[in-house]
Coordinates of C-alpha atoms in Angstrom, one line a residue:
M1 CA -37.4 43.0 -41.2
K2 CA -40.3 40.5 -40.7
I3 CA -41.0 38.3 -37.8
Y4 CA -42.6 34.8 -38.0
V5 CA -43.9 33.2 -34.9
A6 CA -44.7 29.4 -35.0
E7 CA -46.1 27.2 -32.2
C8 CA -43.8 24.3 -31.6
K9 CA -46.4 21.7 -30.8
D10 CA -48.3 21.5 -34.1
H11 CA -46.1 23.9 -36.2
E12 CA -48.8 26.4 -36.8
F13 CA -47.4 29.7 -38.0
Y14 CA -48.7 33.2 -36.9
T15 CA -47.5 35.5 -39.6
N16 CA -49.6 38.6 -38.8
P17 CA -47.9 40.8 -36.1
A18 CA -51.4 41.7 -34.6
Q19 CA -52.2 38.0 -34.4
V20 CA -48.9 37.5 -32.6
M21 CA -49.7 40.3 -30.0
R22 CA -53.1 38.8 -29.5
F23 CA -51.7 35.4 -29.0
F24 CA -49.3 36.5 -26.2
Q25 CA -52.0 38.7 -24.6
E26 CA -54.5 35.8 -24.5
A27 CA -51.9 33.4 -23.3
Q28 CA -51.2 35.8 -20.3
E29 CA -54.8 36.6 -19.5
D30 CA -55.9 32.9 -19.7
G31 CA -53.0 31.9 -17.5
G32 CA -51.7 29.4 -19.9
H33 CA -54.8 27.3 -20.1
Q34 CA -56.3 28.3 -23.5
A35 CA -55.0 30.3 -26.4
N36 CA -57.2 30.9 -29.4
G37 CA -59.4 27.9 -28.2
K38 CA -56.4 25.6 -28.5
D39 CA -54.2 23.9 -26.1
P40 CA -51.6 26.2 -24.8
P41 CA -48.5 25.8 -26.9
R42 CA -45.5 24.7 -24.9
S43 CA -43.0 27.0 -26.7
V44 CA -42.9 29.3 -29.7
I45 CA -40.3 29.9 -32.4
F46 CA -39.2 33.3 -33.4
S47 CA -37.6 33.3 -36.9
L48 CA -36.2 36.6 -38.1
Q49 CA -35.4 37.1 -41.7
S50 CA -34.3 40.2 -43.4
S51 CA -36.1 41.3 -46.7
S52 CA -34.5 43.2 -49.5
P53 CA -35.9 46.8 -49.6
N54 CA -36.0 46.6 -53.5
S55 CA -38.1 43.6 -53.6
S56 CA -41.7 44.3 -54.5
R57 CA -42.7 40.7 -54.2
R58 CA -44.6 39.9 -51.0
T59 CA -43.7 36.9 -48.9
S60 CA -46.4 34.4 -48.6
D61 CA -46.2 34.0 -44.9
E62 CA -49.4 32.1 -44.7
H63 CA -47.9 29.2 -46.6
L64 CA -44.6 28.9 -44.7
S65 CA -43.8 25.3 -44.0
T66 CA -42.3 23.6 -40.9
R67 CA -39.3 22.7 -43.0
W68 CA -38.6 26.4 -43.9
A69 CA -39.0 27.3 -40.2
K70 CA -36.4 24.7 -39.3
K71 CA -34.0 26.1 -41.9
G72 CA -34.5 29.7 -40.8
R73 CA -31.4 31.8 -40.3
E74 CA -31.9 32.5 -36.7
T75 CA -34.3 30.3 -34.6
T76 CA -34.8 30.2 -30.9
C77 CA -37.4 28.7 -28.5
V78 CA -38.9 31.0 -26.1
Q79 CA -40.9 30.2 -23.0
V80 CA -44.2 32.2 -23.0
P81 CA -45.5 33.5 -19.6
G82 CA -48.0 31.2 -18.1
M83 CA -47.5 28.4 -20.6
G84 CA -46.4 25.8 -18.0
S85 CA -43.4 23.5 -18.2
L86 CA -41.7 22.4 -21.4
G87 CA -42.4 18.6 -20.6
D88 CA -40.1 15.7 -20.3
L89 CA -37.7 14.3 -22.7
D90 CA -38.0 10.6 -23.2
T91 CA -35.4 8.3 -21.7
V92 CA -33.3 7.9 -24.8
Q93 CA -32.9 11.7 -25.1
S94 CA -31.9 11.9 -21.5
W95 CA -29.4 9.1 -21.9
S96 CA -28.1 10.8 -25.1
R97 CA -27.6 14.0 -23.2
E98 CA -25.6 12.3 -20.5
T99 CA -23.5 10.5 -22.9
R100 CA -22.8 13.5 -24.9
Q101 CA -21.8 15.4 -21.8
F102 CA -19.6 12.5 -20.6
V103 CA -18.0 12.3 -24.0
S104 CA -17.2 16.0 -24.1
I105 CA -15.4 15.9 -20.6
T106 CA -13.8 12.5 -20.3
A107 CA -10.1 11.8 -21.1
M108 CA -10.9 8.2 -21.9
H109 CA -9.6 7.1 -25.2
G110 CA -11.8 6.0 -28.0
V111 CA -15.3 6.9 -26.6
K112 CA -15.3 10.4 -28.4
R113 CA -14.3 8.6 -31.6
I114 CA -17.3 6.2 -31.2
W115 CA -19.7 9.1 -30.6
E116 CA -18.7 11.3 -33.4
S117 CA -17.8 8.8 -36.1
R118 CA -20.2 7.2 -38.6
G119 CA -20.5 3.9 -40.4
R120 CA -17.6 1.7 -40.7
S121 CA -15.5 4.1 -38.6
K122 CA -18.0 3.8 -35.7
V123 CA -17.8 -0.1 -35.9
F124 CA -13.9 0.0 -35.9
W125 CA -13.7 2.2 -33.0
G126 CA -16.5 0.4 -31.1
V127 CA -14.8 -3.0 -31.6
S128 CA -11.4 -1.6 -30.7
V129 CA -12.8 0.0 -27.4
I130 CA -14.6 -3.2 -26.4
V131 CA -11.6 -5.4 -27.1
L132 CA -9.1 -3.0 -25.2
A133 CA -11.6 -2.7 -22.4
S134 CA -12.0 -6.3 -22.0
L135 CA -8.2 -6.8 -21.9
M136 CA -8.0 -4.0 -19.4
F137 CA -10.6 -5.6 -17.0
W138 CA -8.9 -9.0 -17.4
Q139 CA -5.6 -7.6 -16.4
V140 CA -7.0 -5.6 -13.6
G141 CA -8.8 -8.8 -12.3
L142 CA -5.4 -10.6 -12.4
L143 CA -3.8 -7.9 -10.5
L144 CA -6.5 -7.9 -7.7
S145 CA -6.5 -11.6 -7.6
T146 CA -2.7 -11.7 -7.2
Y147 CA -2.9 -9.1 -4.5
L148 CA -5.7 -10.6 -2.5
G149 CA -3.9 -13.9 -2.7
K150 CA -1.1 -12.3 -0.5
P151 CA 1.9 -13.6 -2.5
T152 CA 5.3 -13.7 -0.8
V153 CA 8.8 -14.2 -2.1
S154 CA 12.0 -15.1 -0.4
Q155 CA 15.1 -12.9 -0.2
V156 CA 18.5 -14.6 0.6
S157 CA 21.4 -12.8 1.9
L158 CA 24.8 -13.9 3.5
V159 CA 25.5 -11.9 6.8
M160 CA 28.9 -11.6 8.2
S161 CA 29.2 -11.6 11.9
E162 CA 31.9 -9.2 12.9
Q163 CA 31.3 -9.7 16.6
G164 CA 31.5 -13.6 16.3
M165 CA 28.9 -16.3 16.2
D166 CA 26.9 -17.1 19.4
F167 CA 27.5 -20.7 20.2
P168 CA 24.6 -23.1 20.1
K169 CA 23.3 -25.5 22.9
I170 CA 24.9 -29.0 22.9
T171 CA 22.9 -31.9 24.4
L172 CA 24.8 -35.2 25.2
C173 CA 23.1 -38.4 25.6
N174 CA 24.7 -41.8 26.4
Y175 CA 23.4 -44.7 24.4
N176 CA 23.1 -46.6 27.8
P177 CA 20.2 -44.8 29.6
I178 CA 20.5 -46.9 32.9
K179 CA 23.5 -47.9 34.8
Q180 CA 24.2 -51.5 35.5
S181 CA 25.1 -50.7 39.1
Y182 CA 21.8 -48.9 39.7
L183 CA 19.8 -52.0 38.5
Q184 CA 21.8 -54.1 40.9
S185 CA 21.0 -51.9 43.8
I186 CA 17.2 -51.7 43.2
N187 CA 17.1 -55.4 42.6
S188 CA 18.7 -56.3 45.9
T189 CA 15.5 -57.7 47.1
G190 CA 15.1 -59.9 43.9
D191 CA 11.7 -58.4 42.9
F192 CA 13.0 -56.2 40.1
S193 CA 13.1 -58.6 37.0
P194 CA 14.9 -58.0 33.7
R195 CA 11.4 -57.9 32.2
L196 CA 10.4 -55.0 34.3
V197 CA 13.6 -53.1 33.2
Q198 CA 12.5 -53.7 29.6
Y199 CA 8.9 -52.5 30.3
L200 CA 10.1 -49.3 32.0
L201 CA 12.4 -48.6 29.0
L202 CA 9.6 -49.1 26.6
A203 CA 7.6 -46.5 28.4
N204 CA 10.2 -44.0 27.2
S205 CA 10.2 -45.2 23.6
D206 CA 8.5 -43.6 20.6
A207 CA 5.1 -44.7 19.3
Y208 CA 6.4 -47.1 16.7
D209 CA 8.3 -49.1 19.1
T210 CA 5.3 -49.3 21.6
I211 CA 2.6 -50.1 19.2
T212 CA 4.6 -53.2 17.7
S213 CA 4.9 -54.7 21.2
N214 CA 3.0 -57.9 22.3
K215 CA -0.1 -56.8 24.3
T216 CA -0.2 -59.9 26.4
E217 CA 3.2 -59.4 27.6
L218 CA 2.6 -55.8 28.3
V219 CA -0.4 -56.7 30.4
E220 CA 1.8 -59.1 32.4
D221 CA 4.6 -56.5 32.8
E222 CA 2.1 -53.9 34.0
A223 CA 0.8 -56.3 36.7
E224 CA 4.5 -56.8 37.8
L225 CA 5.1 -53.1 37.8
Q226 CA 2.0 -52.5 40.1
A227 CA 3.2 -55.2 42.4
Y228 CA 6.6 -53.7 42.7
Q229 CA 5.1 -50.1 43.3
E230 CA 2.9 -51.6 46.0
A231 CA 6.1 -53.0 47.7
H232 CA 8.1 -49.8 47.1
P233 CA 5.6 -46.8 47.3
D234 CA 8.4 -44.3 46.7
F235 CA 9.3 -45.8 43.3
T236 CA 8.3 -43.7 40.1
V237 CA 9.3 -43.9 36.5
D238 CA 10.9 -40.4 36.5
Q239 CA 12.9 -41.4 39.5
F240 CA 14.0 -44.6 37.7
Y241 CA 15.5 -42.6 34.8
E242 CA 17.0 -39.7 37.0
K243 CA 18.8 -42.0 39.4
G244 CA 19.5 -44.7 36.9
G245 CA 21.1 -42.2 34.5
F246 CA 24.7 -41.0 34.5
A247 CA 25.8 -37.9 36.4
C248 CA 27.8 -35.3 34.7
P249 CA 31.2 -36.2 36.2
E250 CA 30.8 -39.7 35.1
L251 CA 30.5 -38.6 31.4
L252 CA 32.1 -35.2 30.8
K253 CA 35.8 -35.6 31.4
H254 CA 37.3 -32.6 29.7
C255 CA 35.9 -29.3 28.3
S256 CA 37.6 -26.4 26.6
F257 CA 36.4 -23.6 24.4
A258 CA 38.9 -21.9 22.1
G259 CA 41.6 -23.5 24.1
R260 CA 40.3 -22.3 27.5
V261 CA 39.6 -25.2 29.9
F262 CA 36.5 -24.8 32.1
D263 CA 34.5 -27.0 34.4
C264 CA 32.1 -29.0 32.3
C265 CA 29.6 -29.8 35.1
S266 CA 29.4 -26.1 36.3
V267 CA 27.9 -25.1 33.1
S268 CA 25.9 -28.2 32.1
R269 CA 22.4 -29.1 33.1
P270 CA 20.5 -32.6 33.3
V271 CA 17.4 -33.0 31.2
L272 CA 15.2 -36.1 30.6
T273 CA 14.8 -37.0 27.1
A274 CA 13.7 -40.1 25.1
H275 CA 17.4 -41.2 25.6
G276 CA 17.0 -41.1 29.3
L277 CA 19.0 -38.7 31.4
C278 CA 21.1 -36.3 29.3
H279 CA 23.2 -33.2 29.8
Y280 CA 23.2 -30.0 27.9
I281 CA 25.8 -27.2 27.7
N282 CA 24.7 -23.8 26.9
L283 CA 27.7 -21.4 26.9
R284 CA 25.5 -18.4 26.2
G285 CA 24.0 -18.7 29.6
A286 CA 27.0 -19.8 31.4
G287 CA 28.2 -16.3 32.3
I288 CA 31.7 -17.0 31.4
E289 CA 33.3 -13.9 29.7
G290 CA 34.6 -14.5 26.3
M291 CA 33.1 -18.0 25.9
S292 CA 29.8 -17.4 24.6
A293 CA 30.7 -16.7 21.0
Q294 CA 33.2 -18.1 18.5
K295 CA 35.5 -15.4 17.3
E296 CA 37.6 -17.3 14.6
S297 CA 36.6 -19.9 11.9
S298 CA 38.9 -22.7 13.1
E299 CA 38.4 -26.1 14.5
T300 CA 40.2 -25.2 17.6
A301 CA 38.2 -22.1 18.0
G302 CA 35.0 -23.9 19.2
L303 CA 34.1 -26.4 21.8
Q304 CA 36.2 -29.5 22.5
L305 CA 34.9 -32.3 24.8
I306 CA 36.4 -35.5 26.1
L307 CA 33.6 -38.0 27.0
D308 CA 33.5 -41.3 28.7
A309 CA 31.1 -43.8 27.5
R310 CA 31.2 -46.0 30.7
R311 CA 31.1 -49.3 29.0
D312 CA 31.5 -51.0 32.5
E313 CA 28.0 -49.8 33.2
K314 CA 26.3 -51.2 30.2
I315 CA 23.2 -53.2 30.9
T316 CA 24.0 -56.9 30.5
E317 CA 21.7 -59.6 29.4
E318 CA 21.2 -60.8 33.0
S319 CA 19.7 -57.4 33.9
A320 CA 17.6 -57.0 30.8
S321 CA 16.1 -58.8 27.8
A322 CA 18.4 -59.7 25.0
S323 CA 16.6 -57.3 22.6
L324 CA 17.6 -54.3 24.8
A325 CA 20.9 -55.5 26.2
N326 CA 22.8 -54.2 23.2
P327 CA 20.6 -52.2 20.8
I328 CA 23.3 -50.0 19.7
D329 CA 27.0 -50.1 20.5
A330 CA 28.2 -47.9 23.3
G331 CA 28.7 -44.3 22.6
F332 CA 27.0 -41.0 22.5
R333 CA 24.5 -39.1 20.5
F334 CA 24.7 -35.4 20.7
Y335 CA 22.5 -32.6 19.4
V336 CA 23.3 -29.1 18.2
D337 CA 20.3 -26.7 18.6
E338 CA 19.0 -23.3 19.6
P339 CA 19.3 -22.5 23.3
E340 CA 15.8 -21.3 23.5
T341 CA 14.2 -24.7 22.6
S342 CA 13.8 -27.5 25.1
T343 CA 13.3 -30.4 22.7
Y344 CA 15.1 -31.6 19.6
S345 CA 14.5 -33.7 16.5
T346 CA 16.0 -37.1 17.0
S347 CA 16.7 -37.2 13.2
Q348 CA 19.3 -34.4 13.7
G349 CA 21.4 -36.2 16.1
I350 CA 25.1 -37.1 15.6
S351 CA 26.4 -40.5 16.8
V352 CA 30.0 -41.1 18.0
S353 CA 31.5 -44.4 19.3
P354 CA 34.3 -44.9 21.9
G355 CA 37.7 -44.4 20.5
D356 CA 36.5 -42.2 17.7
V357 CA 37.3 -38.4 17.2
V358 CA 34.6 -36.4 15.5
Y359 CA 34.8 -33.0 14.0
T360 CA 31.5 -31.2 13.6
A361 CA 31.4 -28.2 11.4
V362 CA 28.3 -26.1 12.1
S363 CA 26.7 -23.9 9.5
L364 CA 24.0 -21.5 10.5
V365 CA 20.8 -20.6 8.6
K366 CA 18.3 -18.0 9.9
Y367 CA 14.7 -17.8 8.7
N368 CA 12.6 -14.6 9.0
L369 CA 9.0 -15.3 8.2
L370 CA 6.0 -13.0 8.0
D371 CA 3.2 -13.2 10.7
E372 CA -0.5 -13.4 9.9
S373 CA -0.8 -9.6 9.9
S374 CA 1.8 -9.3 7.1
W375 CA 0.6 -11.9 4.7
G376 CA 2.5 -14.8 6.4
N377 CA 1.3 -17.7 8.7
C378 CA 3.9 -17.8 11.4
T379 CA 3.6 -16.7 15.0
S380 CA 5.8 -15.6 17.8
T381 CA 3.4 -16.4 20.7
W382 CA 2.2 -19.4 22.4
P383 CA -1.4 -20.5 21.6
A384 CA -3.9 -19.7 24.2
G385 CA -4.4 -22.4 26.9
Y386 CA -0.8 -23.6 26.8
T387 CA 1.0 -23.5 30.1
G388 CA 4.2 -24.9 31.7
N389 CA 7.7 -23.8 32.1
N390 CA 8.4 -24.1 28.3
T391 CA 5.8 -21.4 27.6
K392 CA 8.1 -19.0 29.4
L393 CA 10.8 -19.5 26.8
K394 CA 10.9 -18.3 23.3
Y395 CA 8.1 -19.9 21.2
Q396 CA 9.2 -23.0 19.2
S397 CA 7.0 -25.0 16.9
K398 CA 8.8 -28.3 18.1
D399 CA 8.0 -27.5 21.8
C400 CA 4.4 -26.5 20.8
L401 CA 3.9 -29.8 18.9
T402 CA 5.3 -31.8 21.7
K403 CA 2.9 -30.1 24.2
C404 CA 0.0 -30.5 21.8
K405 CA 0.4 -34.2 21.7
A406 CA 0.9 -34.4 25.4
R407 CA -2.5 -32.6 25.9
Y408 CA -4.1 -34.8 23.3
F409 CA -3.1 -38.0 25.1
N410 CA -4.0 -36.6 28.6
E411 CA -7.4 -35.5 27.5
N412 CA -8.1 -38.9 25.8
C413 CA -6.3 -41.3 28.0
G414 CA -5.8 -39.7 31.3
C415 CA -2.0 -39.6 31.0
S416 CA 0.8 -38.4 28.7
P417 CA 3.6 -40.5 27.3
F418 CA 6.9 -39.7 28.9
I419 CA 8.5 -38.4 25.7
Y420 CA 5.8 -35.7 25.3
N421 CA 5.4 -34.7 28.9
I422 CA 8.2 -32.3 28.7
D423 CA 7.0 -30.0 31.5
G424 CA 5.7 -32.7 33.8
E425 CA 2.2 -31.3 33.8
Y426 CA 0.6 -34.6 33.5
T427 CA 0.8 -38.1 34.7
S428 CA 3.2 -40.1 32.7
C429 CA 1.7 -43.2 30.9
S430 CA 3.1 -46.7 31.5
A431 CA 3.9 -48.7 28.5
L432 CA 0.5 -50.5 28.5
Q433 CA -1.4 -47.2 28.9
Y434 CA 0.6 -45.9 26.1
Y435 CA -0.1 -48.9 23.9
E436 CA -3.8 -48.9 24.5
C437 CA -4.1 -45.2 24.0
L438 CA -2.3 -45.5 20.6
D439 CA -4.4 -48.4 19.7
S440 CA -7.7 -46.6 20.3
L441 CA -6.8 -43.1 19.2
V442 CA -4.1 -43.2 16.6
V443 CA -3.7 -46.6 14.9
K444 CA -6.2 -47.1 12.1
N445 CA -5.9 -50.0 9.6
G446 CA -2.7 -51.1 11.1
S447 CA -0.7 -47.7 10.6
L448 CA -0.2 -44.6 12.7
T449 CA -2.3 -42.3 10.7
E450 CA -4.5 -40.1 13.0
W451 CA -2.2 -38.0 15.0
P452 CA -3.7 -34.7 16.5
T453 CA -3.4 -32.0 13.9
C454 CA -2.1 -29.4 16.2
G455 CA -3.1 -26.5 13.8
E456 CA -2.4 -24.0 16.5
C457 CA 1.2 -24.8 16.4
K458 CA 2.4 -22.7 13.6
S459 CA 6.0 -22.1 12.4
E460 CA 7.9 -19.5 14.5
C461 CA 8.5 -16.2 12.8
N462 CA 12.4 -16.3 13.7
R463 CA 14.1 -19.5 13.5
W464 CA 17.8 -20.7 13.7
I465 CA 18.8 -24.0 12.0
Y466 CA 22.2 -25.4 12.8
G467 CA 23.3 -27.8 10.1
T468 CA 26.3 -30.0 10.6
S469 CA 28.8 -31.8 8.6
N470 CA 30.9 -34.4 10.3
S471 CA 34.3 -36.0 9.8
Y472 CA 35.5 -39.0 11.8
A473 CA 38.9 -40.4 12.9
H474 CA 39.4 -43.6 14.9
G475 CA 41.7 -44.0 17.8
F476 CA 43.7 -41.8 20.0
S477 CA 47.4 -41.0 19.4
D478 CA 49.9 -42.2 21.9
A479 CA 50.5 -38.6 22.9
A480 CA 46.7 -38.1 23.5
I481 CA 46.6 -41.2 25.6
A482 CA 49.5 -40.1 27.7
S483 CA 47.9 -36.6 28.3
L484 CA 44.6 -38.2 29.3
R485 CA 46.4 -40.6 31.6
A486 CA 48.1 -37.6 33.2
L487 CA 44.7 -35.9 33.7
Y488 CA 42.8 -38.9 34.9
P489 CA 45.3 -41.3 36.5
E490 CA 42.5 -43.5 37.8
D491 CA 41.9 -44.7 34.2
N492 CA 44.5 -46.8 32.4
E493 CA 45.3 -46.9 28.8
E494 CA 43.1 -49.8 28.1
Y495 CA 40.1 -48.2 29.7
I496 CA 40.8 -44.9 27.8
R497 CA 41.0 -46.6 24.5
A498 CA 37.7 -48.5 25.2
N499 CA 35.6 -45.8 26.6
Y500 CA 37.0 -42.3 25.8
L501 CA 36.0 -40.3 22.7
S502 CA 36.6 -36.8 21.4
V503 CA 34.2 -34.3 20.0
S504 CA 35.1 -31.0 18.5
I505 CA 32.1 -28.6 17.6
F506 CA 32.9 -25.4 15.7
F507 CA 31.4 -22.9 13.2
R508 CA 32.7 -23.4 9.7
D509 CA 32.8 -19.7 9.1
L510 CA 31.7 -16.5 10.8
S511 CA 28.7 -15.9 8.6
F512 CA 25.2 -17.2 8.2
T513 CA 22.7 -17.4 5.4
E514 CA 19.5 -15.4 6.1
Y515 CA 16.2 -16.2 4.3
S516 CA 13.6 -13.5 4.7
Q517 CA 10.0 -13.8 3.5
V518 CA 8.7 -10.6 2.1
A519 CA 5.4 -9.5 0.7
A520 CA 5.5 -9.9 -3.2
S521 CA 3.1 -7.2 -3.6
N522 CA 1.8 -4.1 -1.7
L523 CA -0.9 -1.5 -2.2
T524 CA 1.6 1.0 -3.8
S525 CA 2.6 -1.5 -6.4
L526 CA -0.9 -2.6 -7.0
L527 CA -2.1 0.9 -7.6
S528 CA 0.9 1.5 -9.9
N529 CA 0.3 -1.5 -11.9
M530 CA -3.4 -0.9 -12.2
G531 CA -2.7 2.8 -13.2
G532 CA -0.3 1.5 -15.9
T533 CA -2.9 -1.0 -17.2
L534 CA -5.7 1.7 -17.2
G535 CA -3.4 4.2 -19.1
L536 CA -2.2 1.6 -21.6
F537 CA -5.4 0.3 -22.6
M538 CA -7.9 3.1 -22.2
G539 CA -5.9 6.2 -21.2
M540 CA -7.7 6.3 -17.8
S541 CA -6.6 7.7 -14.5
V542 CA -8.3 7.7 -11.1
L543 CA -10.4 10.8 -11.9
T544 CA -11.4 9.1 -15.3
V545 CA -12.7 6.1 -13.2
F546 CA -14.7 8.4 -11.0
E547 CA -16.2 10.3 -14.1
S548 CA -17.2 6.9 -15.6
I549 CA -18.7 5.7 -12.3
I550 CA -20.7 9.1 -12.0
Y551 CA -21.8 8.8 -15.7
A552 CA -23.0 5.2 -15.2
A553 CA -24.9 6.2 -12.1
K554 CA -26.5 9.2 -13.8
V555 CA -27.5 6.9 -16.8
L556 CA -29.0 4.2 -14.5
W557 CA -30.9 6.9 -12.4
T558 CA -32.3 8.2 -15.6
F559 CA -33.8 4.9 -16.5
V560 CA -35.2 4.6 -13.0
S561 CA -36.3 8.2 -11.9
C562 CA -38.9 10.3 -13.7
Q563 CA -37.8 13.4 -11.8
R564 CA -34.3 12.8 -13.2
R565 CA -35.7 12.7 -16.7
R566 CA -37.5 16.0 -16.2
Y567 CA -34.4 17.6 -14.8
T568 CA -32.3 16.4 -17.8
A569 CA -35.0 17.8 -20.3
E570 CA -34.9 21.1 -18.5
K571 CA -31.1 21.2 -18.8
E572 CA -31.3 20.2 -22.4
R573 CA -33.7 23.1 -23.2
E574 CA -31.6 25.7 -21.3
V575 CA -28.4 24.6 -23.3
K576 CA -30.3 24.8 -26.6
M577 CA -31.7 28.2 -25.9
T578 CA -28.3 29.7 -24.8
R579 CA -26.5 28.2 -27.8
N580 CA -29.2 29.6 -30.2
E581 CA -29.3 33.1 -28.7
T582 CA -25.6 33.2 -28.8
E583 CA -25.5 32.2 -32.4
R584 CA -28.3 34.6 -33.4
T585 CA -26.7 37.6 -31.6
I586 CA -23.3 36.9 -33.3
H587 CA -25.0 36.5 -36.6
C588 CA -27.0 39.8 -36.3
I589 CA -23.9 41.7 -35.1
K590 CA -21.9 40.6 -38.1
R591 CA -24.7 41.6 -40.5
L592 CA -25.2 45.1 -39.2
S593 CA -22.8 47.7 -40.3
V594 CA -22.4 51.2 -38.7
K595 CA -24.8 52.6 -41.3
N596 CA -27.3 50.0 -40.7
L597 CA -27.2 50.6 -37.0
G598 CA -27.9 54.5 -37.7
D599 CA -30.8 53.7 -39.9
L600 CA -32.2 51.3 -37.3
A601 CA -31.8 54.0 -34.7
R602 CA -34.0 56.4 -36.8
T603 CA -36.7 53.9 -37.7
M604 CA -37.6 50.3 -37.3
K605 CA -40.8 49.2 -38.8
M606 CA -42.3 46.0 -40.1
D607 CA -44.6 46.3 -43.0
D608 CA -47.4 44.0 -44.0
D609 CA -50.2 44.1 -46.7
T610 CA -52.9 44.1 -44.0
D611 CA -51.4 45.7 -41.0
S612 CA -48.6 47.8 -40.0
F613 CA -47.1 47.2 -36.6
S614 CA -44.5 49.4 -35.1
Y615 CA -42.4 48.3 -32.0
T616 CA -41.7 51.1 -29.7
R617 CA -40.3 51.2 -26.2
Q618 CA -43.7 52.0 -24.7
N619 CA -46.0 49.5 -26.1
S620 CA -45.8 46.1 -27.8
W621 CA -42.1 45.7 -27.5
N622 CA -42.2 45.8 -23.8
T623 CA -45.0 43.3 -23.9
L624 CA -42.8 40.9 -25.9
T625 CA -39.6 41.4 -24.1
E626 CA -40.0 42.7 -20.5
K627 CA -43.4 42.1 -18.9
D628 CA -43.1 39.7 -16.1
S629 CA -41.9 36.7 -18.0
P630 CA -40.4 33.7 -16.2
G631 CA -38.6 32.7 -19.3
P632 CA -35.7 34.2 -21.3
F633 CA -36.5 36.4 -24.4
I634 CA -34.4 37.6 -27.2
T635 CA -34.0 41.3 -26.5
I636 CA -32.9 43.9 -29.1
P637 CA -32.4 47.3 -27.5
M638 CA -34.7 49.8 -29.3
P639 CA -33.5 53.3 -30.2
P640 CA -35.1 56.3 -28.7
A641 CA -38.1 57.6 -30.6
P642 CA -37.2 60.3 -33.2

């Protein structure tokens, strides 16, 4: 066997064994600074090649080329003692090593094909991976955008109420807000004119009626009101409506629920509204057992009312201006609403005239909305700073909007319109004050366009909507007239036909429709969809994503850090040495037979034309393999000397 030693830096070959030994000894003695007057080599290559024993031709070792050395059967790089570090690989080599390692361990589809293929195949796989990766990122972006948009959907369900349907609140208002007899009493001194009645009624009107009034007349009427209040210090606008309105016994003649008669006025309560003094019936809070909920779906299973319109108390033209003497014919307007709310929408009222019979079938709808913490925009609490009796009740957006407008007008005008001042927290505005406030704050370009936004008044999270459908009949039967005359003997048939009316309110069926707002996406579905997208396009999982992130970080750090490049070079050298040593050992073992091992045990020599160098356990072999070397050596155990 012959050994060839080559220096890796300039590929100079040392073919003489004695030169090899001197090379190592000088390198150790000089501490790696000089070797044979040259710069210390960074590594050496041992190339072992077996020679045929029958060959008489000498090998021209002096003329071995670098190409031959690279094609040697067994080649390994060995660190020589004192020769210093191996040096850095450049950035491209470091990046290549990181990429090779990433490709070897990742489960991502396509990258290994790109790394190992050549030519057109590499182009095909590269384009395929780029296109699919782009689609993957696009789809993941859509999923994230959808999730961050907090989408919601509505679920509709029909709920059957086995325990019956809780009955709503019924608010009853007479179209005639002030009794004629009251106007006559307060005008006994002759200083309460019909124009003053009109002016006070206008103060309780909505904004559109007020802003279309004549300002000059309003100024005159305001002066008249001030004069009357100076003469009568106890007079107030609220008192005007409370005392001038109808009391419960004057309006509600007969009340029954599911055929059970009860005292109307014991369960009704007065309330000031835009229609003046009204009365509401809340059977849920009446405390009457068995009368808070409807148990059957029938027109006779609900609430039946007999009302008196009191046409005899209607305001005449002598008591008020012609425009308000008869704005609407006599009768009632009633509202079906949730008991927890204190106001109502005037657009939802139902009108009925004297002599009519109305059947109101109620259908219930419930809305369950998501609050802000659950991707919705509703709320169940009153905004900060809102006070009053209504804030002690369940939050309702209608009540909040009403109180918001009352606060807005009070802050800017020093008073609040009567129809918004539901809690009586502020001083009520007169008609002139209301007009001037609207003109300065709300009216722009001749239209009501700049109302307060009231953004804090969000929709309530739980809301009940009572929809109604009505059917009418006109006139009482003779039997009904006879029954009413028996109940109320003070009223004759003519009066009953001219003033009485009947209202029947009932649930159409014992069920309600429920609309629930639910989140259209959640974190679990997002991760599931993203996982499916990653797997479909690139065969990736969460761990694959982590691997890719770590790989990208390593490559980026390789371009930035010199220390990282040195570390990568060292790792590359160790991997190459380990691989080459393993291949050489396996190759040598395969080539040695039992007989060869026996011959090797008896003698092992390397012959040369000029020198003969024998490796023994006691001398040179130890120098090459065992003497205080920081780097690994290829070690072949030597047999004992014969």
